PDB file of C-alpha atoms in Angstrom:
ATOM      1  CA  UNK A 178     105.756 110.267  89.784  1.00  0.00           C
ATOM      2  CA  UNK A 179     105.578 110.737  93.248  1.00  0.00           C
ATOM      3  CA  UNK A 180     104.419 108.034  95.842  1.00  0.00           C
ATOM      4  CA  UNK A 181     101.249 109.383  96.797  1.00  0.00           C
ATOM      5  CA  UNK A 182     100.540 110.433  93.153  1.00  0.00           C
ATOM      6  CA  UNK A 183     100.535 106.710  92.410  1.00  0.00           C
ATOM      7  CA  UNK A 184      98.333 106.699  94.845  1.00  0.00           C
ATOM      8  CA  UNK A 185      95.894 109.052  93.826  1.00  0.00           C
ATOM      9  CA  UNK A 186      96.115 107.136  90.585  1.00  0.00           C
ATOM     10  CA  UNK A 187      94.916 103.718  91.861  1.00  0.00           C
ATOM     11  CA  UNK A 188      92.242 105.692  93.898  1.00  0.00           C
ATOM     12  CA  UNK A 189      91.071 106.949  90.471  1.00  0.00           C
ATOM     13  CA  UNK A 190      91.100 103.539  88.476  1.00  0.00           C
ATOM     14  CA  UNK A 191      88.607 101.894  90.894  1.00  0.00           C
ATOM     15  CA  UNK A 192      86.449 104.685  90.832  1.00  0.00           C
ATOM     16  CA  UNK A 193      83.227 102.952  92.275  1.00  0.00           C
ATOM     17  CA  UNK A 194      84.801  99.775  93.303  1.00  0.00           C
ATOM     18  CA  UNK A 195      87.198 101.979  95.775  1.00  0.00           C
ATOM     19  CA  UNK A 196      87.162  99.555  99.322  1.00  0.00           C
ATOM     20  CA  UNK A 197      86.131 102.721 101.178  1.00  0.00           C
ATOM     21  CA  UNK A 198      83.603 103.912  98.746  1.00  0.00           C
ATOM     22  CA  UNK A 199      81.472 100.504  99.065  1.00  0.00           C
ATOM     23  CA  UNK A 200      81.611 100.912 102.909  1.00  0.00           C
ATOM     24  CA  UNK A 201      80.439 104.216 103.085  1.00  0.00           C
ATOM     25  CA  UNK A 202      77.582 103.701 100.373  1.00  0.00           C
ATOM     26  CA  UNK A 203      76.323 100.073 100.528  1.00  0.00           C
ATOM     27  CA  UNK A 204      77.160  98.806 103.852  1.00  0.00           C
ATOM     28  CA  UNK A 205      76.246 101.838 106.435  1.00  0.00           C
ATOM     29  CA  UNK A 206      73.376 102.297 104.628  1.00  0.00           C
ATOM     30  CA  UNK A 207      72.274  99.096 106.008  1.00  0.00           C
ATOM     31  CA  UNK A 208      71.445  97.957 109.635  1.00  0.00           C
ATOM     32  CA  UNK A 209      74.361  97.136 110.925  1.00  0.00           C
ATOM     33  CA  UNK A 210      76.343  96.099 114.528  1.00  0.00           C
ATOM     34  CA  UNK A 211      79.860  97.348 115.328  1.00  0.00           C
ATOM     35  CA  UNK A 212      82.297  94.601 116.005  1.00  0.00           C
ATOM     36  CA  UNK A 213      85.976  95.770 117.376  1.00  0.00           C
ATOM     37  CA  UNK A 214      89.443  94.609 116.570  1.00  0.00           C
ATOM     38  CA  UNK A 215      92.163  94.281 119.382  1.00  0.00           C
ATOM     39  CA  UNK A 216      94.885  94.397 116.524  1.00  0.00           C
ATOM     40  CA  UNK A 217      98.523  94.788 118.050  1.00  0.00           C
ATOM     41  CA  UNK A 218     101.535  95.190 116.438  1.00  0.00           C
ATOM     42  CA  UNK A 219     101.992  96.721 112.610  1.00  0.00           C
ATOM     43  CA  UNK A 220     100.458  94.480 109.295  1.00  0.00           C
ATOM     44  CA  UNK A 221      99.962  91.005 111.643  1.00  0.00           C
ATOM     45  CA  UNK A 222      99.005  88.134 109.157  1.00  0.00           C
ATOM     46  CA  UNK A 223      95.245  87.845 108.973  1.00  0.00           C
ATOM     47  CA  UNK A 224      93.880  84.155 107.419  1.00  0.00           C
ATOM     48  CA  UNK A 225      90.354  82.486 107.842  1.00  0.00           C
ATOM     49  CA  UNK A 226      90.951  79.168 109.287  1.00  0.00           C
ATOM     50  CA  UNK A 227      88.343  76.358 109.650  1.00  0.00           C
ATOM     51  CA  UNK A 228      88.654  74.397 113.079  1.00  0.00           C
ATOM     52  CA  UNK A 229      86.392  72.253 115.270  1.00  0.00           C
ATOM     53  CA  UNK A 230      85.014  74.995 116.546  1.00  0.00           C
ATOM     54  CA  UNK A 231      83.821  76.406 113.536  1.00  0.00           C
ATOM     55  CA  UNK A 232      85.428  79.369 111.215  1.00  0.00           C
ATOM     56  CA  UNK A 233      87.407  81.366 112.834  1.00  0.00           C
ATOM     57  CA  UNK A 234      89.933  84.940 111.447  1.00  0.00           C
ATOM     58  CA  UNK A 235      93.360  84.900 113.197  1.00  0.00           C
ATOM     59  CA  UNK A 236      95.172  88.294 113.245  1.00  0.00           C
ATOM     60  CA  UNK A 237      98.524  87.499 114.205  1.00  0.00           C
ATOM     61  CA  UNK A 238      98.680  85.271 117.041  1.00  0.00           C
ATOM     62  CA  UNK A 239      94.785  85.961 118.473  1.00  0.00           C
ATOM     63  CA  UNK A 240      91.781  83.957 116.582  1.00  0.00           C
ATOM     64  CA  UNK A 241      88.044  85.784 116.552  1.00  0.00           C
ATOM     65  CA  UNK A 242      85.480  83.203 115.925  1.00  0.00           C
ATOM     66  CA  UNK A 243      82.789  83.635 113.440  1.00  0.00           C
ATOM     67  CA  UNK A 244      79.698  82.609 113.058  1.00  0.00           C
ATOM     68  CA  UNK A 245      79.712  80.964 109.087  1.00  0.00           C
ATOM     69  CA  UNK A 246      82.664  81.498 106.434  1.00  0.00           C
ATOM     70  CA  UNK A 247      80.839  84.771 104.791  1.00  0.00           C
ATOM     71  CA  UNK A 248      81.671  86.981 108.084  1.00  0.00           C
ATOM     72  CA  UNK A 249      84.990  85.412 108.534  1.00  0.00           C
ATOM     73  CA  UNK A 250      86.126  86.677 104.602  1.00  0.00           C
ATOM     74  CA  UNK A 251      83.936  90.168 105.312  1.00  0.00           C
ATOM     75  CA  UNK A 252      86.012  90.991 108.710  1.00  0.00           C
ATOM     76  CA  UNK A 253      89.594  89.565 107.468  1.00  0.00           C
ATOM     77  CA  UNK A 254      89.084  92.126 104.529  1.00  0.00           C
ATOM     78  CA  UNK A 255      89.040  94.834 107.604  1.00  0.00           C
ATOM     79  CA  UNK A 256      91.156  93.020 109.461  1.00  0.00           C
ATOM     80  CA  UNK A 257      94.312  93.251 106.404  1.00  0.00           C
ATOM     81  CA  UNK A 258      93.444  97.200 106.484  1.00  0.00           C
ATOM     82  CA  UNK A 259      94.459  97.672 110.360  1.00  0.00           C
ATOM     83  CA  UNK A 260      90.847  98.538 110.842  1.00  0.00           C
ATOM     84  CA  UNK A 261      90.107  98.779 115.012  1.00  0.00           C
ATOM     85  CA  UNK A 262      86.576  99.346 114.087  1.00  0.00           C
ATOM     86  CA  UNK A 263      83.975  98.090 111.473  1.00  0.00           C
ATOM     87  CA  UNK A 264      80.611  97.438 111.143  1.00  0.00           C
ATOM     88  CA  UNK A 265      78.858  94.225 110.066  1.00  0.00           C
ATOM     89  CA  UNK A 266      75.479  94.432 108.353  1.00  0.00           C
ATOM     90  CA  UNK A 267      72.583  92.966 110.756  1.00  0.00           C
ATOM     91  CA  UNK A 268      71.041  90.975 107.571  1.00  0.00           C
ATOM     92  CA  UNK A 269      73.354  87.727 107.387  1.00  0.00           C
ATOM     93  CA  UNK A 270      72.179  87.260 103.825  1.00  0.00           C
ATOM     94  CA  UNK A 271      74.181  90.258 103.024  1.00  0.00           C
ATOM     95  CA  UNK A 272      76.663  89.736 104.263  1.00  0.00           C
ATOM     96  CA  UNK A 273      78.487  86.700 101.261  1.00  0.00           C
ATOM     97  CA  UNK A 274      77.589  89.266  98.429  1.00  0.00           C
ATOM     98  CA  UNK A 275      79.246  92.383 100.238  1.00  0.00           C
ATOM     99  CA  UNK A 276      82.529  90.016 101.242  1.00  0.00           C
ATOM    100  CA  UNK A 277      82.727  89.153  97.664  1.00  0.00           C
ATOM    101  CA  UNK A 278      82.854  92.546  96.540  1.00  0.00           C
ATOM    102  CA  UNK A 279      85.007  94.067  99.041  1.00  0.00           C
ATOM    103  CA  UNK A 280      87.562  91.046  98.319  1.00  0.00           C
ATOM    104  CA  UNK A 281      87.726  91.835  94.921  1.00  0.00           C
ATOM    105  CA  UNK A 282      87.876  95.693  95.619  1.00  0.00           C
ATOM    106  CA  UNK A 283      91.313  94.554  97.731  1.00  0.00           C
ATOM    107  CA  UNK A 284      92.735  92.499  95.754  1.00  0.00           C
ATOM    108  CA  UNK A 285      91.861  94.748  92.095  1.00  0.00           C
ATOM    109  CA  UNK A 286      93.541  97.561  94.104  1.00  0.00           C
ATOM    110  CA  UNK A 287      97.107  95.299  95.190  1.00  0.00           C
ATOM    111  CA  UNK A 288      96.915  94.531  91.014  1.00  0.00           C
ATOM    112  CA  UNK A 289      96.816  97.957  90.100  1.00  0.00           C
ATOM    113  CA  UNK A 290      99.572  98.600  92.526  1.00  0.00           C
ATOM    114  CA  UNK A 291     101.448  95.982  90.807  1.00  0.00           C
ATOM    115  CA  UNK A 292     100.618  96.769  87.467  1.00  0.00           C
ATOM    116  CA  UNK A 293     101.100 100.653  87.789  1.00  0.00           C
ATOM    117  CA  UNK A 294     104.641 100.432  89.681  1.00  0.00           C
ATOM    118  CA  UNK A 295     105.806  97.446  87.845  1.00  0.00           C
ATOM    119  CA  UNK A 296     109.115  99.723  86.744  1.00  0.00           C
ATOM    120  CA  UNK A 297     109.653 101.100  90.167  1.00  0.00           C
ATOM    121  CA  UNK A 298     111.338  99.057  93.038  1.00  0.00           C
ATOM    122  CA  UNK A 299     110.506  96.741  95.701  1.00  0.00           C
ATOM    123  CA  UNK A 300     110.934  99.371  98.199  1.00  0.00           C
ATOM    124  CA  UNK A 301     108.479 101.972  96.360  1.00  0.00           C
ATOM    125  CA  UNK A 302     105.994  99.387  96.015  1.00  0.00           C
ATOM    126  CA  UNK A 303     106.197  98.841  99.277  1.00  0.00           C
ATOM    127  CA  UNK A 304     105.796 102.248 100.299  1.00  0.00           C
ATOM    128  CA  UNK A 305     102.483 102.943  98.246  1.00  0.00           C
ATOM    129  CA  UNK A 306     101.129  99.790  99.321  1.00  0.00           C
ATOM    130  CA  UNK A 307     101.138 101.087 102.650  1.00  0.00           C
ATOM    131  CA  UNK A 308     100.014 104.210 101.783  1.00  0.00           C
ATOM    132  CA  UNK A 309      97.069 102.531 100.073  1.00  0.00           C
ATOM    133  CA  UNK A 310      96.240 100.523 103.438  1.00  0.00           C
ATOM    134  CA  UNK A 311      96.566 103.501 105.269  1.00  0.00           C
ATOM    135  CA  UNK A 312      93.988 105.330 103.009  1.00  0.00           C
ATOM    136  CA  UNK A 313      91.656 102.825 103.294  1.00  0.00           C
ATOM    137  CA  UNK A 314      91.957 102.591 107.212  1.00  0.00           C
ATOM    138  CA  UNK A 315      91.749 106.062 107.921  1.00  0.00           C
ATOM    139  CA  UNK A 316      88.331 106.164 105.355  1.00  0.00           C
ATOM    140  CA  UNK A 317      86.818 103.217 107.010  1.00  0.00           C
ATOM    141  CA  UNK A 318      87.793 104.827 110.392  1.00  0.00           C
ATOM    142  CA  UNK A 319      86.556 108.549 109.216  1.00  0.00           C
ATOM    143  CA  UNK A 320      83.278 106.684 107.990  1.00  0.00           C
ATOM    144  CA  UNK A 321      82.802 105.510 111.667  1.00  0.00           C
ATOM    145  CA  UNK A 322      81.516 101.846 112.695  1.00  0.00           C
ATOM    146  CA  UNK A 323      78.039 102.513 113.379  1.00  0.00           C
ATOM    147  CA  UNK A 324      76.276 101.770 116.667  1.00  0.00           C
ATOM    148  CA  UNK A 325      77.115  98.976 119.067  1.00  0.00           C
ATOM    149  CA  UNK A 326      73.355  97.379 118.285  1.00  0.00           C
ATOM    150  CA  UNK A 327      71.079  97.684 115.686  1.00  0.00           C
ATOM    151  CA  UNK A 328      68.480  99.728 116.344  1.00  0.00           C
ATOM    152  CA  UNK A 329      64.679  97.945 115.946  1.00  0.00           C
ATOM    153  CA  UNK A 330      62.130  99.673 114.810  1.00  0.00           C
ATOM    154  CA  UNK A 331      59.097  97.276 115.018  1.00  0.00           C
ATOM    155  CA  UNK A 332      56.146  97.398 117.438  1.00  0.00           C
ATOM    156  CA  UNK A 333      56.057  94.223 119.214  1.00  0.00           C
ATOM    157  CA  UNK A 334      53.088  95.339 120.858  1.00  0.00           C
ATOM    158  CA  UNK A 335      49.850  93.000 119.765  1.00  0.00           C
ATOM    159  CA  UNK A 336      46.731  94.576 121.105  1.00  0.00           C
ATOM    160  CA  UNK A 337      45.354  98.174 120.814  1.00  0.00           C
TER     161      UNK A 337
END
């Protein structure tokens, strides 16, 4: 089997749980805000880190901070893809659930990797890894980011 047919394979086992899939289907159908990456450099080490400041993702050698530990885990999930762009639901309550599921959706996919290539080497694991991140960045990408606000639709108008 080729690389990008193991590929195609993993793609296949996660079927609904597919990173991409949940973006496109549960989180832009939401409200959501666009919030940009300057990542430099290729794969920089992404970790959520708690400091006096409050929670914060570094990506390689810069730190974003966050506003509570559920957005931190949401955009380092993002972040580990290479993602420049992503968008953040509006509705903060959301936001723990949907950081939950997309963790699991990376990590289930980096255990099928392992599990399905298990026989192969190092190097070919390596190389379908980063075809897998580079699926899932280009599908985030192609999915777009959403607007730069959220739109509001309510009348804040009182009297006729």
């Amino acid at each position: 089997m080729t690389s990008e047919q193991y590929v195609q394979q993993i793609i296949t086992e996660m079927g609904d749980s597919w990173l991409p899939k949940i973006y496109r289907e549960r989180i832009l159908k939401l409200r959501t805000r666009s919030y940009t990456f300057a990542i430099s450099g290729r794969n920089p080490a992404v970790t959520v880190q708690h400091s006096l400041l409050g929670v914060e993702v570094k990506i390689g050698k810069r730190r974003l901070l966050c506003p509570d530990l559920a957005t931190a885990r949401y955009l380092a999930v993002f972040a580990r893809a290479g993602c420049n762009e992503v968008a953040v639901p509006y509705d903060i309550t959301r936001i723990s659930q949907l950081a939950d599921e997309l963790e699991s959706a990376w990590h289930r996919m980096l255990l099928l990797l392992d599990h399905n290539a298990a026989l192969r080497t190092r190097t070919f694991r390596a190389r379908v890894r980063g075809l897998l991140i580079a699926r899932v960045r280009d599908a985030v990408a192609a999915s777009g980011a959403g607007a730069r606000m959220p739109e509001f639709k309510q009348k804040t108008r009182q009297r006729r």
